[in-house]
Structure formats: structure tokens, C-alpha cells
Amino acid sequence: MEGERTEINGGSVVLDANGNNVKTASGTFEPSDGKLQFPMSVGKTWSSSSIYRSGSWASAVERQATVVGVEQVRTSAGVFAAFKIEITASWSGTEGNRGEGTARETDWYAPAVGRIVKMDYFDRPTHGAPTPTHVELVGFKPAPAASARPASQ
């Protein structure tokens, strides 16, 4: 952990203090992707704005998110109680890209894991083929509980 950021996989992924993507294998978000906001509760809504950069390509992204419920979600790593978050987004190219489009995303955030454990994403550029993406947690091992030290006598 560096300041209020967490590095994963040797720094190929960087998360902010809320677990939002700042850097992924494909690009960076400034300030972050804004997909999570705490405290989380059913009915909570928020919006976020970011710039996504990948090489010489950049895009302005506007997201609106709503926590629509709590449910049990099945992943390859197991079944988790999770907040279900529905996100709509619009994007428009700013540098090296004049494309635009919209996206729909459903994320399941599991407090026991402290991360999004499943994501279904559907990107629809105005000119081009839509792109569906599915990501889920494939393994999870909780950190060992801190051992209690006996009080000194």
C-alpha cells in the first residue's frame, strides 16, 4: 500500500483508498474510475467523472451508479453476499480518439472480500461493434486473523 493507494500484481493494477481503479493493465483513470463509494447502502446513488488514457488515446467518462440490492453472487471463488451496483456510463474521445459511446455495467461488491467479485460490462460505441466483458473472482484466501498475545504477567 502506498499512501492511499494499493498496488496489485507488482503494480500492474493500482487502486485508490476506496478500491477504485487508478491503473489497470490496459490504461489509467484520472482521478479513478469512481465505481465504488462508501459507506455503501441499498438505494445509494452517485456519479463520477474521469479521464481514461491508454497509450496516445484518451476518453472522458461520465458514470452514474446505483446500489440496487444485496444478493448472493456465485463466482469461481465461491458464493459471496454482495451489493449489486448498476452503472451507466457515457464516453467521448478527447486525444487520439474521436469515438463515443455508452456502457452498462453491473458490479457485485462483497464486503467480506473488500473488492468487486463479479462484473458484467457491455460497451456500445456509436460506430462499431458492441463489446461484452465478464470478469469474476477465481480465488480468494482471507488473511490470517491477527493472533492474540497473552497479557504479560
mmCIF file with all atom_site columns, N, CA and C in Angstrom, residues 145-153:
data_model
loop_
_atom_site.group_PDB
_atom_site.id
_atom_site.type_symbol
_atom_site.label_atom_id
_atom_site.label_alt_id
_atom_site.label_comp_id
_atom_site.label_asym_id
_atom_site.label_entity_id
_atom_site.label_seq_id
_atom_site.pdbx_PDB_ins_code
_atom_site.Cartn_x
_atom_site.Cartn_y
_atom_site.Cartn_z
_atom_site.occupancy
_atom_site.B_iso_or_equiv
_atom_site.pdbx_formal_charge
_atom_site.auth_seq_id
_atom_site.auth_comp_id
_atom_site.auth_asym_id
_atom_site.auth_atom_id
_atom_site.pdbx_PDB_model_num
ATOM 1  N N  . ALA A 1 145 ? -6.178 -14.293 10.715 1.00 0.00 ? 145 ALA A N  1
ATOM 2  C CA . ALA A 1 145 ? -6.582 -13.406 11.809 1.00 0.00 ? 145 ALA A CA 1
ATOM 3  C C  . ALA A 1 145 ? -5.349 -13.075 12.639 1.00 0.00 ? 145 ALA A C  1
ATOM 4  N N  . ALA A 1 146 ? -5.312 -11.851 13.125 1.00 0.00 ? 146 ALA A N  1
ATOM 5  C CA . ALA A 1 146 ? -4.187 -11.443 13.975 1.00 0.00 ? 146 ALA A CA 1
ATOM 6  C C  . ALA A 1 146 ? -4.221 -12.295 15.239 1.00 0.00 ? 146 ALA A C  1
ATOM 7  N N  . SER A 1 147 ? -3.070 -12.823 15.590 1.00 0.00 ? 147 SER A N  1
ATOM 8  C CA . SER A 1 147 ? -3.035 -13.673 16.778 1.00 0.00 ? 147 SER A CA 1
ATOM 9  C C  . SER A 1 147 ? -3.056 -12.794 18.029 1.00 0.00 ? 147 SER A C  1
ATOM 10 N N  . ALA A 1 148 ? -3.823 -13.236 18.984 1.00 0.00 ? 148 ALA A N  1
ATOM 11 C CA . ALA A 1 148 ? -3.899 -12.509 20.246 1.00 0.00 ? 148 ALA A CA 1
ATOM 12 C C  . ALA A 1 148 ? -2.708 -12.892 21.111 1.00 0.00 ? 148 ALA A C  1
ATOM 13 N N  . ARG A 1 149 ? -2.059 -11.907 21.653 1.00 0.00 ? 149 ARG A N  1
ATOM 14 C CA . ARG A 1 149 ? -0.927 -12.181 22.539 1.00 0.00 ? 149 ARG A CA 1
ATOM 15 C C  . ARG A 1 149 ? -1.418 -12.178 23.984 1.00 0.00 ? 149 ARG A C  1
ATOM 16 N N  . PRO A 1 150 ? -0.974 -13.131 24.741 1.00 0.00 ? 150 PRO A N  1
ATOM 17 C CA . PRO A 1 150 ? -1.397 -13.131 26.149 1.00 0.00 ? 150 PRO A CA 1
ATOM 18 C C  . PRO A 1 150 ? -0.818 -11.911 26.863 1.00 0.00 ? 150 PRO A C  1
ATOM 19 N N  . ALA A 1 151 ? -1.601 -11.398 27.792 1.00 0.00 ? 151 ALA A N  1
ATOM 20 C CA . ALA A 1 151 ? -1.131 -10.241 28.567 1.00 0.00 ? 151 ALA A CA 1
ATOM 21 C C  . ALA A 1 151 ? 0.056  -10.671 29.404 1.00 0.00 ? 151 ALA A C  1
ATOM 22 N N  . SER A 1 152 ? 1.045  -9.791  29.530 1.00 0.00 ? 152 SER A N  1
ATOM 23 C CA . SER A 1 152 ? 2.213  -10.149 30.340 1.00 0.00 ? 152 SER A CA 1
ATOM 24 C C  . SER A 1 152 ? 1.832  -10.097 31.809 1.00 0.00 ? 152 SER A C  1
ATOM 25 N N  . GLN A 1 153 ? 2.415  -11.006 32.569 1.00 0.00 ? 153 GLN A N  1
ATOM 26 C CA . GLN A 1 153 ? 2.062  -11.166 33.980 1.00 0.00 ? 153 GLN A CA 1
ATOM 27 C C  . GLN A 1 153 ? 2.957  -10.348 34.837 1.00 0.00 ? 153 GLN A C  1
#
